[in-house]
C-alpha cells in the first residue's frame, strides 16, 4: 500500500502557477484598464485578443513593464504597434 501511494505522488501533475501580468494598453471600457495588474485575463480582454491578436503583446509580466513603457514612450517596437492596434479597437468597439 505504501508503494501505491508513492507512485501516485510521483506521477501527480504539479499545479499551474498563475503569472501576474500587467496590461499596458489604453483603457478600454468593459475590456481592460491601463497599467492594471491582473492575475487572470478579463473576459472582455480575451474577446479583444480573439479579434486583434496583436493586443496580447500588451499583457506582459510585471518584470517587463519598464521596457514596454519605454517602447510606448519612444513610439517604437512591438508593444507600441500593439498599443496602436488597441487604440483602433477602442475606436471601433463603439460601432460594434
PDB file of N, CA and C in Angstrom:
ATOM      1  N   UNK A   1       0.813  -1.182   0.000  1.00  0.00           N
ATOM      2  CA  UNK A   1       0.000   0.000   0.000  1.00  0.00           C
ATOM      3  C   UNK A   1       0.871   1.265   0.000  1.00  0.00           C
ATOM      4  N   UNK A   2       1.969   1.238   0.728  1.00  0.00           N
ATOM      5  CA  UNK A   2       2.870   2.378   0.760  1.00  0.00           C
ATOM      6  C   UNK A   2       3.480   2.617  -0.623  1.00  0.00           C
ATOM      7  N   UNK A   3       3.738   1.534  -1.366  1.00  0.00           N
ATOM      8  CA  UNK A   3       4.292   1.660  -2.709  1.00  0.00           C
ATOM      9  C   UNK A   3       3.284   2.334  -3.643  1.00  0.00           C
ATOM     10  N   UNK A   4       2.006   1.974  -3.503  1.00  0.00           N
ATOM     11  CA  UNK A   4       0.961   2.574  -4.327  1.00  0.00           C
ATOM     12  C   UNK A   4       0.872   4.081  -4.094  1.00  0.00           C
ATOM     13  N   UNK A   5       0.939   4.479  -2.850  1.00  0.00           N
ATOM     14  CA  UNK A   5       0.841   5.894  -2.502  1.00  0.00           C
ATOM     15  C   UNK A   5       2.041   6.659  -3.070  1.00  0.00           C
ATOM     16  N   UNK A   6       3.216   6.085  -2.999  1.00  0.00           N
ATOM     17  CA  UNK A   6       4.414   6.722  -3.526  1.00  0.00           C
ATOM     18  C   UNK A   6       4.307   6.907  -5.035  1.00  0.00           C
ATOM     19  N   UNK A   7       3.741   5.918  -5.726  1.00  0.00           N
ATOM     20  CA  UNK A   7       3.556   6.013  -7.169  1.00  0.00           C
ATOM     21  C   UNK A   7       2.621   7.166  -7.520  1.00  0.00           C
ATOM     22  N   UNK A   8       1.528   7.265  -6.822  1.00  0.00           N
ATOM     23  CA  UNK A   8       0.548   8.315  -7.105  1.00  0.00           C
ATOM     24  C   UNK A   8       1.161   9.689  -6.887  1.00  0.00           C
ATOM     25  N   UNK A   9       1.913   9.844  -5.839  1.00  0.00           N
ATOM     26  CA  UNK A   9       2.539  11.126  -5.552  1.00  0.00           C
ATOM     27  C   UNK A   9       3.565  11.470  -6.619  1.00  0.00           C
ATOM     28  N   UNK A  10       4.316  10.506  -7.068  1.00  0.00           N
ATOM     29  CA  UNK A  10       5.359  10.747  -8.063  1.00  0.00           C
ATOM     30  C   UNK A  10       4.767  11.123  -9.416  1.00  0.00           C
ATOM     31  N   UNK A  11       3.589  10.604  -9.751  1.00  0.00           N
ATOM     32  CA  UNK A  11       3.013  10.871 -11.062  1.00  0.00           C
ATOM     33  C   UNK A  11       2.008  12.020 -11.057  1.00  0.00           C
ATOM     34  N   UNK A  12       1.749  12.599  -9.913  1.00  0.00           N
ATOM     35  CA  UNK A  12       0.799  13.704  -9.838  1.00  0.00           C
ATOM     36  C   UNK A  12       1.353  14.918 -10.582  1.00  0.00           C
ATOM     37  N   UNK A  13       0.476  15.600 -11.302  1.00  0.00           N
ATOM     38  CA  UNK A  13       0.896  16.778 -12.057  1.00  0.00           C
ATOM     39  C   UNK A  13       1.010  17.978 -11.119  1.00  0.00           C
ATOM     40  N   UNK A  14       2.044  18.783 -11.317  1.00  0.00           N
ATOM     41  CA  UNK A  14       2.163  19.981 -10.485  1.00  0.00           C
ATOM     42  C   UNK A  14       1.059  20.970 -10.838  1.00  0.00           C
ATOM     43  N   UNK A  15       0.596  21.724  -9.841  1.00  0.00           N
ATOM     44  CA  UNK A  15      -0.457  22.698 -10.077  1.00  0.00           C
ATOM     45  C   UNK A  15       0.093  23.857 -10.900  1.00  0.00           C
ATOM     46  N   UNK A  16      -0.735  24.379 -11.798  1.00  0.00           N
ATOM     47  CA  UNK A  16      -0.328  25.515 -12.612  1.00  0.00           C
ATOM     48  C   UNK A  16      -0.240  26.757 -11.726  1.00  0.00           C
ATOM     49  N   UNK A  17       0.838  27.489 -11.888  1.00  0.00           N
ATOM     50  CA  UNK A  17       1.037  28.701 -11.111  1.00  0.00           C
ATOM     51  C   UNK A  17       0.613  29.883 -11.979  1.00  0.00           C
ATOM     52  N   UNK A  18      -0.323  30.667 -11.481  1.00  0.00           N
ATOM     53  CA  UNK A  18      -0.801  31.829 -12.234  1.00  0.00           C
ATOM     54  C   UNK A  18       0.284  32.905 -12.233  1.00  0.00           C
ATOM     55  N   UNK A  19       0.537  33.456 -13.405  1.00  0.00           N
ATOM     56  CA  UNK A  19       1.521  34.514 -13.525  1.00  0.00           C
ATOM     57  C   UNK A  19       0.780  35.845 -13.528  1.00  0.00           C
ATOM     58  N   UNK A  20       1.143  36.704 -12.615  1.00  0.00           N
ATOM     59  CA  UNK A  20       0.526  38.013 -12.536  1.00  0.00           C
ATOM     60  C   UNK A  20       1.087  38.866 -13.654  1.00  0.00           C
ATOM     61  N   UNK A  21       0.183  39.490 -14.420  1.00  0.00           N
ATOM     62  CA  UNK A  21       0.602  40.308 -15.557  1.00  0.00           C
ATOM     63  C   UNK A  21      -0.017  41.692 -15.450  1.00  0.00           C
ATOM     64  N   UNK A  22       0.573  42.612 -16.192  1.00  0.00           N
ATOM     65  CA  UNK A  22       0.072  43.974 -16.233  1.00  0.00           C
ATOM     66  C   UNK A  22      -0.335  44.296 -17.669  1.00  0.00           C
ATOM     67  N   UNK A  23      -1.464  44.984 -17.800  1.00  0.00           N
ATOM     68  CA  UNK A  23      -1.958  45.403 -19.110  1.00  0.00           C
ATOM     69  C   UNK A  23      -1.428  46.810 -19.357  1.00  0.00           C
ATOM     70  N   UNK A  24      -0.638  46.996 -20.429  1.00  0.00           N
ATOM     71  CA  UNK A  24      -0.014  48.287 -20.705  1.00  0.00           C
ATOM     72  C   UNK A  24      -0.681  49.038 -21.860  1.00  0.00           C
ATOM     73  N   UNK A  25      -1.796  48.530 -22.331  1.00  0.00           N
ATOM     74  CA  UNK A  25      -2.508  49.202 -23.415  1.00  0.00           C
ATOM     75  C   UNK A  25      -3.391  50.320 -22.880  1.00  0.00           C
ATOM     76  N   UNK A  26      -4.111  50.979 -23.794  1.00  0.00           N
ATOM     77  CA  UNK A  26      -5.006  52.059 -23.373  1.00  0.00           C
ATOM     78  C   UNK A  26      -6.212  51.492 -22.623  1.00  0.00           C
ATOM     79  N   UNK A  27      -6.804  52.295 -21.758  1.00  0.00           N
ATOM     80  CA  UNK A  27      -8.025  51.867 -21.081  1.00  0.00           C
ATOM     81  C   UNK A  27      -9.128  51.742 -22.111  1.00  0.00           C
ATOM     82  N   UNK A  28      -9.797  50.594 -22.110  1.00  0.00           N
ATOM     83  CA  UNK A  28     -10.930  50.344 -22.997  1.00  0.00           C
ATOM     84  C   UNK A  28     -12.080  49.906 -22.100  1.00  0.00           C
ATOM     85  N   UNK A  29     -13.105  50.744 -21.965  1.00  0.00           N
ATOM     86  CA  UNK A  29     -14.225  50.408 -21.074  1.00  0.00           C
ATOM     87  C   UNK A  29     -14.807  49.018 -21.368  1.00  0.00           C
ATOM     88  N   UNK A  30     -14.966  48.240 -20.310  1.00  0.00           N
ATOM     89  CA  UNK A  30     -15.503  46.888 -20.437  1.00  0.00           C
ATOM     90  C   UNK A  30     -14.496  45.860 -20.902  1.00  0.00           C
ATOM     91  N   UNK A  31     -13.253  46.305 -21.139  1.00  0.00           N
ATOM     92  CA  UNK A  31     -12.220  45.388 -21.632  1.00  0.00           C
ATOM     93  C   UNK A  31     -11.058  45.313 -20.646  1.00  0.00           C
ATOM     94  N   UNK A  32     -10.364  46.424 -20.446  1.00  0.00           N
ATOM     95  CA  UNK A  32      -9.202  46.447 -19.544  1.00  0.00           C
ATOM     96  C   UNK A  32      -8.864  47.887 -19.175  1.00  0.00           C
ATOM     97  N   UNK A  33      -8.139  48.026 -18.071  1.00  0.00           N
ATOM     98  CA  UNK A  33      -7.720  49.324 -17.568  1.00  0.00           C
ATOM     99  C   UNK A  33      -6.205  49.428 -17.701  1.00  0.00           C
ATOM    100  N   UNK A  34      -5.740  50.553 -18.244  1.00  0.00           N
ATOM    101  CA  UNK A  34      -4.311  50.763 -18.465  1.00  0.00           C
ATOM    102  C   UNK A  34      -3.524  50.639 -17.167  1.00  0.00           C
ATOM    103  N   UNK A  35      -2.399  49.943 -17.248  1.00  0.00           N
ATOM    104  CA  UNK A  35      -1.458  49.739 -16.152  1.00  0.00           C
ATOM    105  C   UNK A  35      -2.076  49.044 -14.938  1.00  0.00           C
ATOM    106  N   UNK A  36      -3.062  48.226 -15.174  1.00  0.00           N
ATOM    107  CA  UNK A  36      -3.681  47.446 -14.102  1.00  0.00           C
ATOM    108  C   UNK A  36      -3.074  46.047 -14.088  1.00  0.00           C
ATOM    109  N   UNK A  37      -2.857  45.538 -12.889  1.00  0.00           N
ATOM    110  CA  UNK A  37      -2.294  44.195 -12.711  1.00  0.00           C
ATOM    111  C   UNK A  37      -3.442  43.196 -12.632  1.00  0.00           C
ATOM    112  N   UNK A  38      -3.323  42.116 -13.399  1.00  0.00           N
ATOM    113  CA  UNK A  38      -4.346  41.070 -13.437  1.00  0.00           C
ATOM    114  C   UNK A  38      -3.712  39.719 -13.122  1.00  0.00           C
ATOM    115  N   UNK A  39      -4.412  38.927 -12.318  1.00  0.00           N
ATOM    116  CA  UNK A  39      -3.954  37.561 -12.084  1.00  0.00           C
ATOM    117  C   UNK A  39      -4.609  36.620 -13.097  1.00  0.00           C
ATOM    118  N   UNK A  40      -5.730  37.066 -13.675  1.00  0.00           N
ATOM    119  CA  UNK A  40      -6.406  36.319 -14.748  1.00  0.00           C
ATOM    120  C   UNK A  40      -6.791  37.309 -15.831  1.00  0.00           C
ATOM    121  N   UNK A  41      -6.846  36.849 -17.057  1.00  0.00           N
ATOM    122  CA  UNK A  41      -7.239  37.722 -18.154  1.00  0.00           C
ATOM    123  C   UNK A  41      -8.741  37.973 -18.091  1.00  0.00           C
ATOM    124  N   UNK A  42      -9.165  39.244 -18.050  1.00  0.00           N
ATOM    125  CA  UNK A  42     -10.601  39.544 -18.026  1.00  0.00           C
ATOM    126  C   UNK A  42     -11.294  39.030 -19.295  1.00  0.00           C
ATOM    127  N   UNK A  43     -12.576  38.683 -19.177  1.00  0.00           N
ATOM    128  CA  UNK A  43     -13.325  38.133 -20.307  1.00  0.00           C
ATOM    129  C   UNK A  43     -13.329  39.096 -21.491  1.00  0.00           C
ATOM    130  N   UNK A  44     -13.548  40.379 -21.232  1.00  0.00           N
ATOM    131  CA  UNK A  44     -13.567  41.362 -22.313  1.00  0.00           C
ATOM    132  C   UNK A  44     -12.243  41.441 -23.052  1.00  0.00           C
ATOM    133  N   UNK A  45     -11.147  41.281 -22.326  1.00  0.00           N
ATOM    134  CA  UNK A  45      -9.830  41.318 -22.944  1.00  0.00           C
ATOM    135  C   UNK A  45      -9.577  40.057 -23.759  1.00  0.00           C
ATOM    136  N   UNK A  46     -10.068  38.922 -23.277  1.00  0.00           N
ATOM    137  CA  UNK A  46      -9.931  37.678 -24.041  1.00  0.00           C
ATOM    138  C   UNK A  46     -10.648  37.790 -25.387  1.00  0.00           C
ATOM    139  N   UNK A  47     -11.829  38.423 -25.373  1.00  0.00           N
ATOM    140  CA  UNK A  47     -12.578  38.640 -26.620  1.00  0.00           C
ATOM    141  C   UNK A  47     -11.797  39.558 -27.556  1.00  0.00           C
ATOM    142  N   UNK A  48     -11.193  40.596 -26.992  1.00  0.00           N
ATOM    143  CA  UNK A  48     -10.387  41.514 -27.801  1.00  0.00           C
ATOM    144  C   UNK A  48      -9.194  40.779 -28.412  1.00  0.00           C
ATOM    145  N   UNK A  49      -8.568  39.873 -27.660  1.00  0.00           N
ATOM    146  CA  UNK A  49      -7.435  39.094 -28.169  1.00  0.00           C
ATOM    147  C   UNK A  49      -7.845  38.265 -29.380  1.00  0.00           C
ATOM    148  N   UNK A  50      -9.078  37.743 -29.367  1.00  0.00           N
ATOM    149  CA  UNK A  50      -9.555  36.945 -30.495  1.00  0.00           C
ATOM    150  C   UNK A  50      -9.701  37.806 -31.747  1.00  0.00           C
ATOM    151  N   UNK A  51     -10.169  39.032 -31.571  1.00  0.00           N
ATOM    152  CA  UNK A  51     -10.387  39.935 -32.707  1.00  0.00           C
ATOM    153  C   UNK A  51      -9.101  40.611 -33.170  1.00  0.00           C
ATOM    154  N   UNK A  52      -8.230  40.926 -32.213  1.00  0.00           N
ATOM    155  CA  UNK A  52      -6.970  41.621 -32.513  1.00  0.00           C
ATOM    156  C   UNK A  52      -5.841  40.901 -31.763  1.00  0.00           C
ATOM    157  N   UNK A  53      -5.304  39.828 -32.338  1.00  0.00           N
ATOM    158  CA  UNK A  53      -4.285  39.028 -31.642  1.00  0.00           C
ATOM    159  C   UNK A  53      -3.054  39.819 -31.181  1.00  0.00           C
ATOM    160  N   UNK A  54      -2.704  40.893 -31.899  1.00  0.00           N
ATOM    161  CA  UNK A  54      -1.544  41.696 -31.522  1.00  0.00           C
ATOM    162  C   UNK A  54      -1.683  42.286 -30.123  1.00  0.00           C
ATOM    163  N   UNK A  55      -2.910  42.465 -29.681  1.00  0.00           N
ATOM    164  CA  UNK A  55      -3.136  43.045 -28.344  1.00  0.00           C
ATOM    165  C   UNK A  55      -2.596  42.163 -27.224  1.00  0.00           C
ATOM    166  N   UNK A  56      -2.346  40.906 -27.505  1.00  0.00           N
ATOM    167  CA  UNK A  56      -1.781  40.025 -26.484  1.00  0.00           C
ATOM    168  C   UNK A  56      -0.409  40.519 -26.037  1.00  0.00           C
ATOM    169  N   UNK A  57       0.264  41.290 -26.897  1.00  0.00           N
ATOM    170  CA  UNK A  57       1.574  41.857 -26.544  1.00  0.00           C
ATOM    171  C   UNK A  57       1.468  42.956 -25.496  1.00  0.00           C
ATOM    172  N   UNK A  58       0.247  43.344 -25.143  1.00  0.00           N
ATOM    173  CA  UNK A  58       0.043  44.384 -24.133  1.00  0.00           C
ATOM    174  C   UNK A  58      -0.174  43.798 -22.739  1.00  0.00           C
ATOM    175  N   UNK A  59      -0.299  42.504 -22.640  1.00  0.00           N
ATOM    176  CA  UNK A  59      -0.474  41.811 -21.358  1.00  0.00           C
ATOM    177  C   UNK A  59       0.862  41.143 -21.054  1.00  0.00           C
ATOM    178  N   UNK A  60       1.657  41.784 -20.201  1.00  0.00           N
ATOM    179  CA  UNK A  60       3.042  41.365 -20.022  1.00  0.00           C
ATOM    180  C   UNK A  60       3.360  41.057 -18.560  1.00  0.00           C
ATOM    181  N   UNK A  61       4.402  40.248 -18.316  1.00  0.00           N
ATOM    182  CA  UNK A  61       4.853  40.055 -16.933  1.00  0.00           C
ATOM    183  C   UNK A  61       5.308  41.399 -16.352  1.00  0.00           C
ATOM    184  N   UNK A  62       5.085  41.595 -15.087  1.00  0.00           N
ATOM    185  CA  UNK A  62       5.428  42.853 -14.439  1.00  0.00           C
ATOM    186  C   UNK A  62       6.917  43.178 -14.618  1.00  0.00           C
ATOM    187  N   UNK A  63       7.742  42.175 -14.661  1.00  0.00           N
ATOM    188  CA  UNK A  63       9.186  42.395 -14.802  1.00  0.00           C
ATOM    189  C   UNK A  63       9.549  43.058 -16.138  1.00  0.00           C
ATOM    190  N   UNK A  64       8.644  43.013 -17.124  1.00  0.00           N
ATOM    191  CA  UNK A  64       8.909  43.606 -18.437  1.00  0.00           C
ATOM    192  C   UNK A  64       8.253  44.980 -18.597  1.00  0.00           C
ATOM    193  N   UNK A  65       7.660  45.492 -17.521  1.00  0.00           N
ATOM    194  CA  UNK A  65       6.914  46.748 -17.588  1.00  0.00           C
ATOM    195  C   UNK A  65       7.770  47.931 -18.061  1.00  0.00           C
ATOM    196  N   UNK A  66       8.941  48.106 -17.505  1.00  0.00           N
ATOM    197  CA  UNK A  66       9.783  49.260 -17.845  1.00  0.00           C
ATOM    198  C   UNK A  66      10.121  49.273 -19.331  1.00  0.00           C
ATOM    199  N   UNK A  67      10.474  48.123 -19.875  1.00  0.00           N
ATOM    200  CA  UNK A  67      10.814  48.037 -21.296  1.00  0.00           C
ATOM    201  C   UNK A  67       9.599  48.318 -22.169  1.00  0.00           C
ATOM    202  N   UNK A  68       8.445  47.813 -21.776  1.00  0.00           N
ATOM    203  CA  UNK A  68       7.219  48.058 -22.539  1.00  0.00           C
ATOM    204  C   UNK A  68       6.871  49.546 -22.541  1.00  0.00           C
ATOM    205  N   UNK A  69       6.975  50.189 -21.404  1.00  0.00           N
ATOM    206  CA  UNK A  69       6.694  51.631 -21.321  1.00  0.00           C
ATOM    207  C   UNK A  69       7.685  52.432 -22.152  1.00  0.00           C
ATOM    208  N   UNK A  70       8.921  51.974 -22.185  1.00  0.00           N
ATOM    209  CA  UNK A  70       9.941  52.636 -22.997  1.00  0.00           C
ATOM    210  C   UNK A  70       9.560  52.570 -24.479  1.00  0.00           C
ATOM    211  N   UNK A  71       9.085  51.405 -24.923  1.00  0.00           N
ATOM    212  CA  UNK A  71       8.664  51.251 -26.320  1.00  0.00           C
ATOM    213  C   UNK A  71       7.501  52.193 -26.642  1.00  0.00           C
ATOM    214  N   UNK A  72       6.547  52.284 -25.731  1.00  0.00           N
ATOM    215  CA  UNK A  72       5.390  53.165 -25.950  1.00  0.00           C
ATOM    216  C   UNK A  72       5.840  54.626 -25.971  1.00  0.00           C
ATOM    217  N   UNK A  73       6.672  55.022 -25.024  1.00  0.00           N
ATOM    218  CA  UNK A  73       7.161  56.403 -24.962  1.00  0.00           C
ATOM    219  C   UNK A  73       7.967  56.785 -26.200  1.00  0.00           C
ATOM    220  N   UNK A  74       8.785  55.839 -26.690  1.00  0.00           N
ATOM    221  CA  UNK A  74       9.636  56.098 -27.859  1.00  0.00           C
ATOM    222  C   UNK A  74       8.912  55.855 -29.186  1.00  0.00           C
ATOM    223  N   UNK A  75       7.689  55.366 -29.094  1.00  0.00           N
ATOM    224  CA  UNK A  75       6.878  55.068 -30.284  1.00  0.00           C
ATOM    225  C   UNK A  75       7.595  54.122 -31.243  1.00  0.00           C
ATOM    226  N   UNK A  76       8.171  53.065 -30.661  1.00  0.00           N
ATOM    227  CA  UNK A  76       8.892  52.048 -31.430  1.00  0.00           C
ATOM    228  C   UNK A  76       8.644  50.681 -30.806  1.00  0.00           C
ATOM    229  N   UNK A  77       8.774  49.653 -31.600  1.00  0.00           N
ATOM    230  CA  UNK A  77       8.741  48.294 -31.087  1.00  0.00           C
ATOM    231  C   UNK A  77       7.375  47.633 -31.165  1.00  0.00           C
ATOM    232  N   UNK A  78       7.373  46.346 -30.852  1.00  0.00           N
ATOM    233  CA  UNK A  78       6.162  45.541 -30.973  1.00  0.00           C
ATOM    234  C   UNK A  78       5.084  45.946 -29.977  1.00  0.00           C
ATOM    235  N   UNK A  79       5.468  46.440 -28.809  1.00  0.00           N
ATOM    236  CA  UNK A  79       4.472  46.856 -27.825  1.00  0.00           C
ATOM    237  C   UNK A  79       3.761  48.117 -28.329  1.00  0.00           C
ATOM    238  N   UNK A  80       4.504  49.039 -28.918  1.00  0.00           N
ATOM    239  CA  UNK A  80       3.891  50.250 -29.454  1.00  0.00           C
ATOM    240  C   UNK A  80       2.943  49.905 -30.608  1.00  0.00           C
ATOM    241  N   UNK A  81       3.339  48.981 -31.463  1.00  0.00           N
ATOM    242  CA  UNK A  81       2.465  48.541 -32.563  1.00  0.00           C
ATOM    243  C   UNK A  81       1.164  47.963 -32.005  1.00  0.00           C
ATOM    244  N   UNK A  82       1.281  47.158 -30.963  1.00  0.00           N
ATOM    245  CA  UNK A  82       0.096  46.575 -30.333  1.00  0.00           C
ATOM    246  C   UNK A  82      -0.758  47.661 -29.681  1.00  0.00           C
ATOM    247  N   UNK A  83      -0.122  48.664 -29.121  1.00  0.00           N
ATOM    248  CA  UNK A  83      -0.829  49.789 -28.492  1.00  0.00           C
ATOM    249  C   UNK A  83      -1.689  50.510 -29.532  1.00  0.00           C
ATOM    250  N   UNK A  84      -1.114  50.739 -30.717  1.00  0.00           N
ATOM    251  CA  UNK A  84      -1.867  51.387 -31.793  1.00  0.00           C
ATOM    252  C   UNK A  84      -3.063  50.544 -32.222  1.00  0.00           C
ATOM    253  N   UNK A  85      -2.875  49.233 -32.303  1.00  0.00           N
ATOM    254  CA  UNK A  85      -3.975  48.322 -32.648  1.00  0.00           C
ATOM    255  C   UNK A  85      -5.072  48.404 -31.586  1.00  0.00           C
ATOM    256  N   UNK A  86      -4.669  48.510 -30.333  1.00  0.00           N
ATOM    257  CA  UNK A  86      -5.643  48.610 -29.239  1.00  0.00           C
ATOM    258  C   UNK A  86      -6.420  49.924 -29.333  1.00  0.00           C
ATOM    259  N   UNK A  87      -5.750  50.999 -29.725  1.00  0.00           N
ATOM    260  CA  UNK A  87      -6.445  52.278 -29.906  1.00  0.00           C
ATOM    261  C   UNK A  87      -7.485  52.167 -31.026  1.00  0.00           C
ATOM    262  N   UNK A  88      -7.123  51.490 -32.109  1.00  0.00           N
ATOM    263  CA  UNK A  88      -8.066  51.262 -33.212  1.00  0.00           C
ATOM    264  C   UNK A  88      -9.254  50.436 -32.725  1.00  0.00           C
ATOM    265  N   UNK A  89      -8.946  49.396 -31.962  1.00  0.00           N
ATOM    266  CA  UNK A  89     -10.007  48.548 -31.417  1.00  0.00           C
ATOM    267  C   UNK A  89     -10.939  49.366 -30.529  1.00  0.00           C
ATOM    268  N   UNK A  90     -10.376  50.237 -29.719  1.00  0.00           N
ATOM    269  CA  UNK A  90     -11.163  51.082 -28.816  1.00  0.00           C
ATOM    270  C   UNK A  90     -12.101  51.984 -29.621  1.00  0.00           C
ATOM    271  N   UNK A  91     -11.590  52.576 -30.690  1.00  0.00           N
ATOM    272  CA  UNK A  91     -12.409  53.465 -31.530  1.00  0.00           C
ATOM    273  C   UNK A  91     -13.531  52.699 -32.228  1.00  0.00           C
ATOM    274  N   UNK A  92     -13.227  51.513 -32.721  1.00  0.00           N
ATOM    275  CA  UNK A  92     -14.205  50.724 -33.462  1.00  0.00           C
ATOM    276  C   UNK A  92     -15.178  49.968 -32.572  1.00  0.00           C
ATOM    277  N   UNK A  93     -14.792  49.773 -31.328  1.00  0.00           N
ATOM    278  CA  UNK A  93     -15.630  48.996 -30.407  1.00  0.00           C
ATOM    279  C   UNK A  93     -17.011  49.639 -30.226  1.00  0.00           C
ATOM    280  N   UNK A  94     -17.065  50.963 -30.211  1.00  0.00           N
ATOM    281  CA  UNK A  94     -18.332  51.665 -30.064  1.00  0.00           C
ATOM    282  C   UNK A  94     -19.278  51.403 -31.217  1.00  0.00           C
ATOM    283  N   UNK A  95     -18.728  51.108 -32.402  1.00  0.00           N
ATOM    284  CA  UNK A  95     -19.546  50.863 -33.577  1.00  0.00           C
ATOM    285  C   UNK A  95     -20.041  49.439 -33.699  1.00  0.00           C
ATOM    286  N   UNK A  96     -19.553  48.526 -32.837  1.00  0.00           N
ATOM    287  CA  UNK A  96     -19.966  47.107 -32.941  1.00  0.00           C
ATOM    288  C   UNK A  96     -21.272  46.842 -32.288  1.00  0.00           C
TER     289      UNK A  96
END
